[in-house]
mmCIF file of C-alpha atoms in Angstrom:
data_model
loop_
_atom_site.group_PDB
_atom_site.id
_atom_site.type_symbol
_atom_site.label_atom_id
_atom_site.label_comp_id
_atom_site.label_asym_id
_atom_site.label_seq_id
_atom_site.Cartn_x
_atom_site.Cartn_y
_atom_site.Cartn_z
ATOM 1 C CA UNK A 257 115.585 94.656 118.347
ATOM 2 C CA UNK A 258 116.489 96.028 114.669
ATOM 3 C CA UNK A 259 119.006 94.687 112.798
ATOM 4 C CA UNK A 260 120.682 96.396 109.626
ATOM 5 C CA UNK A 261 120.465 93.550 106.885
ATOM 6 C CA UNK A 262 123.735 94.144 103.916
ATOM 7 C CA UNK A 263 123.183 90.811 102.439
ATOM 8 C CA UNK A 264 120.577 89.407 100.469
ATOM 9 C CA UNK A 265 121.617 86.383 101.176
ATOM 10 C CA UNK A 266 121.165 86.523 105.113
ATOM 11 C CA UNK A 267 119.963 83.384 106.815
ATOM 12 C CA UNK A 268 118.273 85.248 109.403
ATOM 13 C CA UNK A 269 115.518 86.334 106.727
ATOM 14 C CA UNK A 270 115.025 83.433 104.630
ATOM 15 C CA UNK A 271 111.441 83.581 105.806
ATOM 16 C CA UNK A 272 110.750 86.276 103.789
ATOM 17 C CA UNK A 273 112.745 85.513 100.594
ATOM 18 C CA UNK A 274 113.349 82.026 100.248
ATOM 19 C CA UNK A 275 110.861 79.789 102.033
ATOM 20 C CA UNK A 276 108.287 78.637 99.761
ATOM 21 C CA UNK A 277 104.260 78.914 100.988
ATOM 22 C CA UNK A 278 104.486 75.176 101.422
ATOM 23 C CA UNK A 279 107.662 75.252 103.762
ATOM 24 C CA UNK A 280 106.322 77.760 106.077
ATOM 25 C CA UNK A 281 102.610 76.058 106.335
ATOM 26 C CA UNK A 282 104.801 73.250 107.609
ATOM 27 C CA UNK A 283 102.250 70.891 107.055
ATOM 28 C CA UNK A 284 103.728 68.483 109.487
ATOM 29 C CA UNK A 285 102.561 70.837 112.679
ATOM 30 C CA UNK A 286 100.344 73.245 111.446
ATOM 31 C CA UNK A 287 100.437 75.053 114.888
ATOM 32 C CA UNK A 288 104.216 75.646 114.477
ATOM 33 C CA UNK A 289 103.347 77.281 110.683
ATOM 34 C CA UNK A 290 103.885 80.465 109.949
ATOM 35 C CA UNK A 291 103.078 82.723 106.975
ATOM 36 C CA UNK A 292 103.708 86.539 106.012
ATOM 37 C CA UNK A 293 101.337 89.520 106.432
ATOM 38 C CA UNK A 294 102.390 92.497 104.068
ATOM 39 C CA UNK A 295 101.538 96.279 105.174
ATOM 40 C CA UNK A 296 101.250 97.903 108.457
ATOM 41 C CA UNK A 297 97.116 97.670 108.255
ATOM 42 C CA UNK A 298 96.820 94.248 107.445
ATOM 43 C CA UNK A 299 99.156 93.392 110.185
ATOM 44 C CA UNK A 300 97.513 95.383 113.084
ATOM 45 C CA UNK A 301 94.355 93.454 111.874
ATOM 46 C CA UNK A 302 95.979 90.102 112.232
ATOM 47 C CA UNK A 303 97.537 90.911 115.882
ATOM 48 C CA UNK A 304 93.853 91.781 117.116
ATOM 49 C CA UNK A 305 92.788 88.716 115.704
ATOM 50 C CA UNK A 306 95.274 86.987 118.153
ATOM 51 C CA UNK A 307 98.227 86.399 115.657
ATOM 52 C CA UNK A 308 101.487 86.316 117.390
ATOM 53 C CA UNK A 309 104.093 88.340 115.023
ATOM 54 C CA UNK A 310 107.590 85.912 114.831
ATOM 55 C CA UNK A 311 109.504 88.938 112.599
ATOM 56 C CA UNK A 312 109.353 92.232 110.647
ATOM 57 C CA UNK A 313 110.796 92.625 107.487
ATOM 58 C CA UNK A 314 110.444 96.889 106.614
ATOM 59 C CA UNK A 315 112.007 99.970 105.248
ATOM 60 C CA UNK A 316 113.993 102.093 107.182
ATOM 61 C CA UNK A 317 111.837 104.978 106.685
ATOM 62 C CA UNK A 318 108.742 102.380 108.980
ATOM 63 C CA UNK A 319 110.984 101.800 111.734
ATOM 64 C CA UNK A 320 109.754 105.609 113.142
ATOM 65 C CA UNK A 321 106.972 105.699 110.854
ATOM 66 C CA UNK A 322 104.315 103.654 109.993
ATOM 67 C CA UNK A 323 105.475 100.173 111.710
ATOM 68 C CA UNK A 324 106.347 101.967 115.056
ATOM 69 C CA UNK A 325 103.673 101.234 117.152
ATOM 70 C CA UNK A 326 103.807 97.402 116.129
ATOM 71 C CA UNK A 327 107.892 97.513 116.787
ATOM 72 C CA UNK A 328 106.666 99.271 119.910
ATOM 73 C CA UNK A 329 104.023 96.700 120.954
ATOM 74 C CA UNK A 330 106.461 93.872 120.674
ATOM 75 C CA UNK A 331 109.777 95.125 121.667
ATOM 76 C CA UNK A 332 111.522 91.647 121.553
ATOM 77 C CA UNK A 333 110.514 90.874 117.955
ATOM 78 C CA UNK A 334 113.528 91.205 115.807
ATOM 79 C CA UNK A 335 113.060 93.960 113.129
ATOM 80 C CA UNK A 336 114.976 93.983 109.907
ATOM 81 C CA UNK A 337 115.832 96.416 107.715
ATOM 82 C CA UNK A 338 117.775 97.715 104.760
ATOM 83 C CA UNK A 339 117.376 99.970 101.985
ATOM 84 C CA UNK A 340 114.787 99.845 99.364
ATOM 85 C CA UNK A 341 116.292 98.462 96.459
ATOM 86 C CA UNK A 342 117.907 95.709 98.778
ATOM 87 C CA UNK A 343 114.427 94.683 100.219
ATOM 88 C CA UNK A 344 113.526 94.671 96.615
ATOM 89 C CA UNK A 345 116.447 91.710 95.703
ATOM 90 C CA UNK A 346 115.382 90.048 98.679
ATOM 91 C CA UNK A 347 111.617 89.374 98.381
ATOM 92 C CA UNK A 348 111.758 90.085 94.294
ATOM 93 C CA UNK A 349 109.047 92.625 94.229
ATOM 94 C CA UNK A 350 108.796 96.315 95.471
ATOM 95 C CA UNK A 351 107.094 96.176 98.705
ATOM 96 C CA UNK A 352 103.656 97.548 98.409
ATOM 97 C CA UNK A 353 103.836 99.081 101.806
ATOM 98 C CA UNK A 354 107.332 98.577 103.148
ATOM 99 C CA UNK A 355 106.466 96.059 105.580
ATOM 100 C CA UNK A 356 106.479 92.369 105.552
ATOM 101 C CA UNK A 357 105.717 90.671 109.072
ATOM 102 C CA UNK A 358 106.427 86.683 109.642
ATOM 103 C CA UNK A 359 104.041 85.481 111.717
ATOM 104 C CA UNK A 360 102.813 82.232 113.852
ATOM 105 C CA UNK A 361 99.558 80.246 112.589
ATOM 106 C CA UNK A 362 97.022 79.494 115.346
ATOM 107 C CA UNK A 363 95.706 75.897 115.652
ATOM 108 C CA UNK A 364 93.145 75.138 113.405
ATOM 109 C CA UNK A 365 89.432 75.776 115.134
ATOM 110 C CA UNK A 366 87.069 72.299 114.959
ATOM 111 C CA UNK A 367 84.082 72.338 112.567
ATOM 112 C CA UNK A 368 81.552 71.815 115.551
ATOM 113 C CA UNK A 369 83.085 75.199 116.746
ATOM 114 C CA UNK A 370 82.673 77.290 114.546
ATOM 115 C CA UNK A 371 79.379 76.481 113.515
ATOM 116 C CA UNK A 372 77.822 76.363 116.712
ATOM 117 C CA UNK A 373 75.862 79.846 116.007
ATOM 118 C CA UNK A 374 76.134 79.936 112.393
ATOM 119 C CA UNK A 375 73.486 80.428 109.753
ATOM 120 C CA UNK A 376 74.920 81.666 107.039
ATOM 121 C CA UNK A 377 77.945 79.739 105.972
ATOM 122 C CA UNK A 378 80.107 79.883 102.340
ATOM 123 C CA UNK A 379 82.133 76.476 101.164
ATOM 124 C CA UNK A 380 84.964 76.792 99.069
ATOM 125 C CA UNK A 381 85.113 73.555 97.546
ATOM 126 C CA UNK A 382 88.529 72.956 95.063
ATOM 127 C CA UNK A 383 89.181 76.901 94.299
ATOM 128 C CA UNK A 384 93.392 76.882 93.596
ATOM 129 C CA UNK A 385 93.131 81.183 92.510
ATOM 130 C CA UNK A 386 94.795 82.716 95.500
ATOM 131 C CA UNK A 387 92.871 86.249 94.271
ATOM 132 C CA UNK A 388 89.693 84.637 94.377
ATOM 133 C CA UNK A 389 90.020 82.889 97.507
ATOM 134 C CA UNK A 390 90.821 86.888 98.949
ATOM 135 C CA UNK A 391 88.169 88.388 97.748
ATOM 136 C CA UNK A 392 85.784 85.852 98.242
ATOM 137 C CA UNK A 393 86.613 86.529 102.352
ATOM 138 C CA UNK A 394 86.360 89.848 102.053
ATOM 139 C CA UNK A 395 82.883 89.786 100.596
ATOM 140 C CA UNK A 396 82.119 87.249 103.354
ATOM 141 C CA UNK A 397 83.437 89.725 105.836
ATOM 142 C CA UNK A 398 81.638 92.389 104.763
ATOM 143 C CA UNK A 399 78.170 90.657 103.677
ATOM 144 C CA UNK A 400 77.726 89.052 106.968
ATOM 145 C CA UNK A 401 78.811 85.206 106.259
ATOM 146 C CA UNK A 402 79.433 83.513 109.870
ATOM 147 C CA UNK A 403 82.045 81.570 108.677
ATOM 148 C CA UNK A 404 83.671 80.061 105.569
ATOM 149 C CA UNK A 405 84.749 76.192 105.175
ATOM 150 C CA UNK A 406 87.318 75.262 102.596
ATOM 151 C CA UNK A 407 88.001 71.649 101.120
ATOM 152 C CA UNK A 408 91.761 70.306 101.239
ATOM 153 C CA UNK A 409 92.053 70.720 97.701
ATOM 154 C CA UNK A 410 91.581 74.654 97.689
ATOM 155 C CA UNK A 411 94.164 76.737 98.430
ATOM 156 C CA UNK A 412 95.868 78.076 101.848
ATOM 157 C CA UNK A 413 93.798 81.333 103.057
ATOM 158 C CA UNK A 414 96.921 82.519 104.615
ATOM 159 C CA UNK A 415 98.744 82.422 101.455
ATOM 160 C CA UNK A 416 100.408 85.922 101.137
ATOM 161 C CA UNK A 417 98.466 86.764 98.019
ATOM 162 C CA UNK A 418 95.427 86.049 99.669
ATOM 163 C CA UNK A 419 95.597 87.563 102.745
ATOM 164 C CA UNK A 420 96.485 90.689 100.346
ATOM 165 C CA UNK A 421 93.516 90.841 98.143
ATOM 166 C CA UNK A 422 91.591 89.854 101.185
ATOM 167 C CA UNK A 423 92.758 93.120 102.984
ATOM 168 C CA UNK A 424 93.408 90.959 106.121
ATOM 169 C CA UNK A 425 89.730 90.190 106.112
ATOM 170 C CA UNK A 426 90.471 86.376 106.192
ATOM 171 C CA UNK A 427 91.217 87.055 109.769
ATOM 172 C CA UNK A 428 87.787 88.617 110.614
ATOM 173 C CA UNK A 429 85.544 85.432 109.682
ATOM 174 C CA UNK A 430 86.553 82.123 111.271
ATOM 175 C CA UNK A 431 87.642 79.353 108.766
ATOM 176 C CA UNK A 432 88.502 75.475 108.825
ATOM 177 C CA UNK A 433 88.700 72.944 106.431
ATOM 178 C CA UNK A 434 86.055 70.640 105.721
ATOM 179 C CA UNK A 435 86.429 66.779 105.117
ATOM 180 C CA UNK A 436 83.164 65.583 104.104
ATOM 181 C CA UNK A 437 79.892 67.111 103.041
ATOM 182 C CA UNK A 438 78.308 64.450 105.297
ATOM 183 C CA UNK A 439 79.842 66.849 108.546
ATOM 184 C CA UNK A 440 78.148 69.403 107.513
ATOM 185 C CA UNK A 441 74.697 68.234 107.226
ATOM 186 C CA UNK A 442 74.828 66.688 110.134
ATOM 187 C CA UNK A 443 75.158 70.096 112.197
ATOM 188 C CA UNK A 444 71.582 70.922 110.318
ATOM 189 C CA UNK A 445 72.885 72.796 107.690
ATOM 190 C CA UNK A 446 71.287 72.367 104.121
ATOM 191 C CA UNK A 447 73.525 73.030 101.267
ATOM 192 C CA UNK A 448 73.425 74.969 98.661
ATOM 193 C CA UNK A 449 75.466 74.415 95.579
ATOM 194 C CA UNK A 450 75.620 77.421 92.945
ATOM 195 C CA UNK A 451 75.890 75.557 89.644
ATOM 196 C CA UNK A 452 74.357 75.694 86.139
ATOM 197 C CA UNK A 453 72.439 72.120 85.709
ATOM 198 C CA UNK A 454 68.782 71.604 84.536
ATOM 199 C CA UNK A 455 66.868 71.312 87.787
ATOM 200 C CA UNK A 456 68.615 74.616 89.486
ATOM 201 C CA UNK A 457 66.368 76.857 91.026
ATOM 202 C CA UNK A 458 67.036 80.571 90.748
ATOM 203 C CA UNK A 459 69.501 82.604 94.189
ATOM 204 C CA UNK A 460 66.022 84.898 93.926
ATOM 205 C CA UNK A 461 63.841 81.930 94.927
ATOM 206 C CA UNK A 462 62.066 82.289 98.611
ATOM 207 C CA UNK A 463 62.783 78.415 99.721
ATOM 208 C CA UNK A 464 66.435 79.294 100.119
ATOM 209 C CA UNK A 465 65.825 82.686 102.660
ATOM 210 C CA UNK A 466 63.553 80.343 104.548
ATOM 211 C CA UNK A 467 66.308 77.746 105.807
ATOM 212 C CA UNK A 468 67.577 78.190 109.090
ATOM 213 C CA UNK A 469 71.248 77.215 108.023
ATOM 214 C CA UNK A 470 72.376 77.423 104.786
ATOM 215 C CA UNK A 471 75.925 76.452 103.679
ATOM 216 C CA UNK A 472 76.434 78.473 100.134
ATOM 217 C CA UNK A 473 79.188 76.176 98.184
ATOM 218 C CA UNK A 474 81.261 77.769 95.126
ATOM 219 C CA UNK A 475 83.531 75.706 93.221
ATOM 220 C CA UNK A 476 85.885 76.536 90.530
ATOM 221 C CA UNK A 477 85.820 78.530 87.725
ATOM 222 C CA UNK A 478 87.229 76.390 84.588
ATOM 223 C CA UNK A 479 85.449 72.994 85.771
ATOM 224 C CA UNK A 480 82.836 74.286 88.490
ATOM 225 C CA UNK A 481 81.587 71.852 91.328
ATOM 226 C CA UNK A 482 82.304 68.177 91.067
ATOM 227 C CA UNK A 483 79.321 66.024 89.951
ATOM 228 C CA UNK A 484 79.000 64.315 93.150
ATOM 229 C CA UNK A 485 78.336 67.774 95.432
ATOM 230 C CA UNK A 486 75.833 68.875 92.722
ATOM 231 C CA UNK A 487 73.878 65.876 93.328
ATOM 232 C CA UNK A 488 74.022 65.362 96.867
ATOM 233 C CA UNK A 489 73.108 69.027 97.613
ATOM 234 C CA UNK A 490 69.409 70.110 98.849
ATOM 235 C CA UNK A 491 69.453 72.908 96.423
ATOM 236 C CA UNK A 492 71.371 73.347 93.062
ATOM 237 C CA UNK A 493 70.835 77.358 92.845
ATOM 238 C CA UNK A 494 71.958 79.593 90.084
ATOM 239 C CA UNK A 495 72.239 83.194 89.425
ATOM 240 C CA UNK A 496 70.138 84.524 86.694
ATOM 241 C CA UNK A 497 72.088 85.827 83.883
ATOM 242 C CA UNK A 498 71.576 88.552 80.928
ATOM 243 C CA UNK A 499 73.140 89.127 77.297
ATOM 244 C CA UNK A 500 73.918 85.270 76.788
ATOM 245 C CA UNK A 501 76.696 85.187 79.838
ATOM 246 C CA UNK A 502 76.801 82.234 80.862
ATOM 247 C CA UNK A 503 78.498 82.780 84.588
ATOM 248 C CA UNK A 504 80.092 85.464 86.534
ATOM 249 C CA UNK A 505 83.827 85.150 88.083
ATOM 250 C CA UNK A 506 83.609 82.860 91.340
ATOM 251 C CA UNK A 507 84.628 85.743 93.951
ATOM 252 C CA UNK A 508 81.802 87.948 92.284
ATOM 253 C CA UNK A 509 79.575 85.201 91.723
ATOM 254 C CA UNK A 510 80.161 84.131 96.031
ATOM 255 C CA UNK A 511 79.670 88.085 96.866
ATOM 256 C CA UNK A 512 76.125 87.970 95.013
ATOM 257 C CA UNK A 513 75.050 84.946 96.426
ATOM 258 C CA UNK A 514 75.814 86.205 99.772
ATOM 259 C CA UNK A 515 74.403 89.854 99.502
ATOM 260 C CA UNK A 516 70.791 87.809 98.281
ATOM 261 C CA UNK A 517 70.727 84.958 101.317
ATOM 262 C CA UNK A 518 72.645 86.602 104.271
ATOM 263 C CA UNK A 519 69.869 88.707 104.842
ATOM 264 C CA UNK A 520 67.091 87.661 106.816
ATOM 265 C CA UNK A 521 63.456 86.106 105.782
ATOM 266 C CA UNK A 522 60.962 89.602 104.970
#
């Protein structure tokens, strides 16, 4: 079902231009949320994930071309177009791949769930940088992490910007937000926070390959962990550093930390 859009202004695709991230998390019903998945790629990715796709926002030129077998797929799912300088008024950027797709949030998995087979788990505990909190999934994607846990004060996953950097790897590793440390220990995990503090032991050191589930938490950049989660972890673990720097960039210092400890004990 296409529909030729004249009017930047048209109700029908407020999703796209005016609803903030907040208003389409609808934090109220999180099952009834929606949020946006930009380019063709990242959306296939998202629909064999087992996202249900609400709307398409694309070029013209997409409708036959790169979109089609998505418009195909889901013949009932109205499709919106217009030209490319409109598009451009409407979401205030140049779309990086012509196609924007709305779609529906899934319920949020339970902790006990997606841990059940884990090992190898990263925490994002208070991280607000929509960039980081992409590419910190896509290292976890591709370095083997079994799942990745994220405390209510970092940010939305499925933020656009996220799921961008991420290159819709934040749908490949199961997520859910964690409430309490305590949670997590109690499923057997040890925890391992990567901070700079006296008594930290080095990512290199053989103790940390030898636990049977390991939950690797990264905090923020500007303040780093909060006191409290330093102390009450089992290991404080930092990553040896040359030329007087002092730390690495949290989505480079998680994709380290998970290249040295996803791999199994030699």
């Amino acid at each position: 079902m296409i529909y030729e859009i004249s009017s930047i202004q048209d109700p029908r695709v407020a999703v796209f231009a005016t609803m903030t991230e907040t208003q389409l998390r609808n934090r109220l019903n999180a099952e009834q949320g929606l949020f946006i998945a930009e380019s063709p790629k990242v959306i296939r990715v998202a629909i064999n994930a087992g996202y249900t796709p609400q709307a398409l926002l694309c070029e013209q030129k997409h409708i036959h071309g790169d979109a089609a077998d998505i418009i195909e797929r889901y013949p009932e799912m109205p499709v919106y177009t217009g030209s490319r300088d409109m598009l451009s008024q409407l979401t205030g950027y140049t779309l990086t791949r012509g196609v924007l797709c709305a779609m529906r949030r899934k319920p949020e998995p339970k902790l006990e769930e997606i841990l059940q087979d884990a090992r190898r788990v990263c925490v994002i505990d208070s991280v607000c940088d929509t960039t980081n909190i992409g590419a910190i999934f896509r290292s976890a994607a591709a370095l083997g992490i079994d799942a990745v846990l994220l405390t209510r004060s970092s940010c939305d996953p499925l933020n656009r910007r996220s799921i961008r950097v991420s290159m819709g790897n934040v749908f490949l590793v199961p997520w859910t937000w964690l409430d309490d440390y305590a949670s997590l220990q109690a499923l057997g995990f040890k925890t391992a926070a990567m901070a700079l503090s006296d008594d930290s032991i080095s990512l290199a050191d053989p103790i940390l390959k030898e636990q049977e589930r390991l939950a690797i938490i990264m905090g923020t950049e500007g303040d780093g962990l909060p006191m409290e989660t330093i102390r009450d972890a089992d290991f404080v673990v930092r990553i040896p550093m040359y030329h007087q720097v002092d730390s690495l960039n949290v989505a480079a210092a998680a994709a380290v930390a998970f290249w040295e400890l996803v791999s199994p004990p030699e």
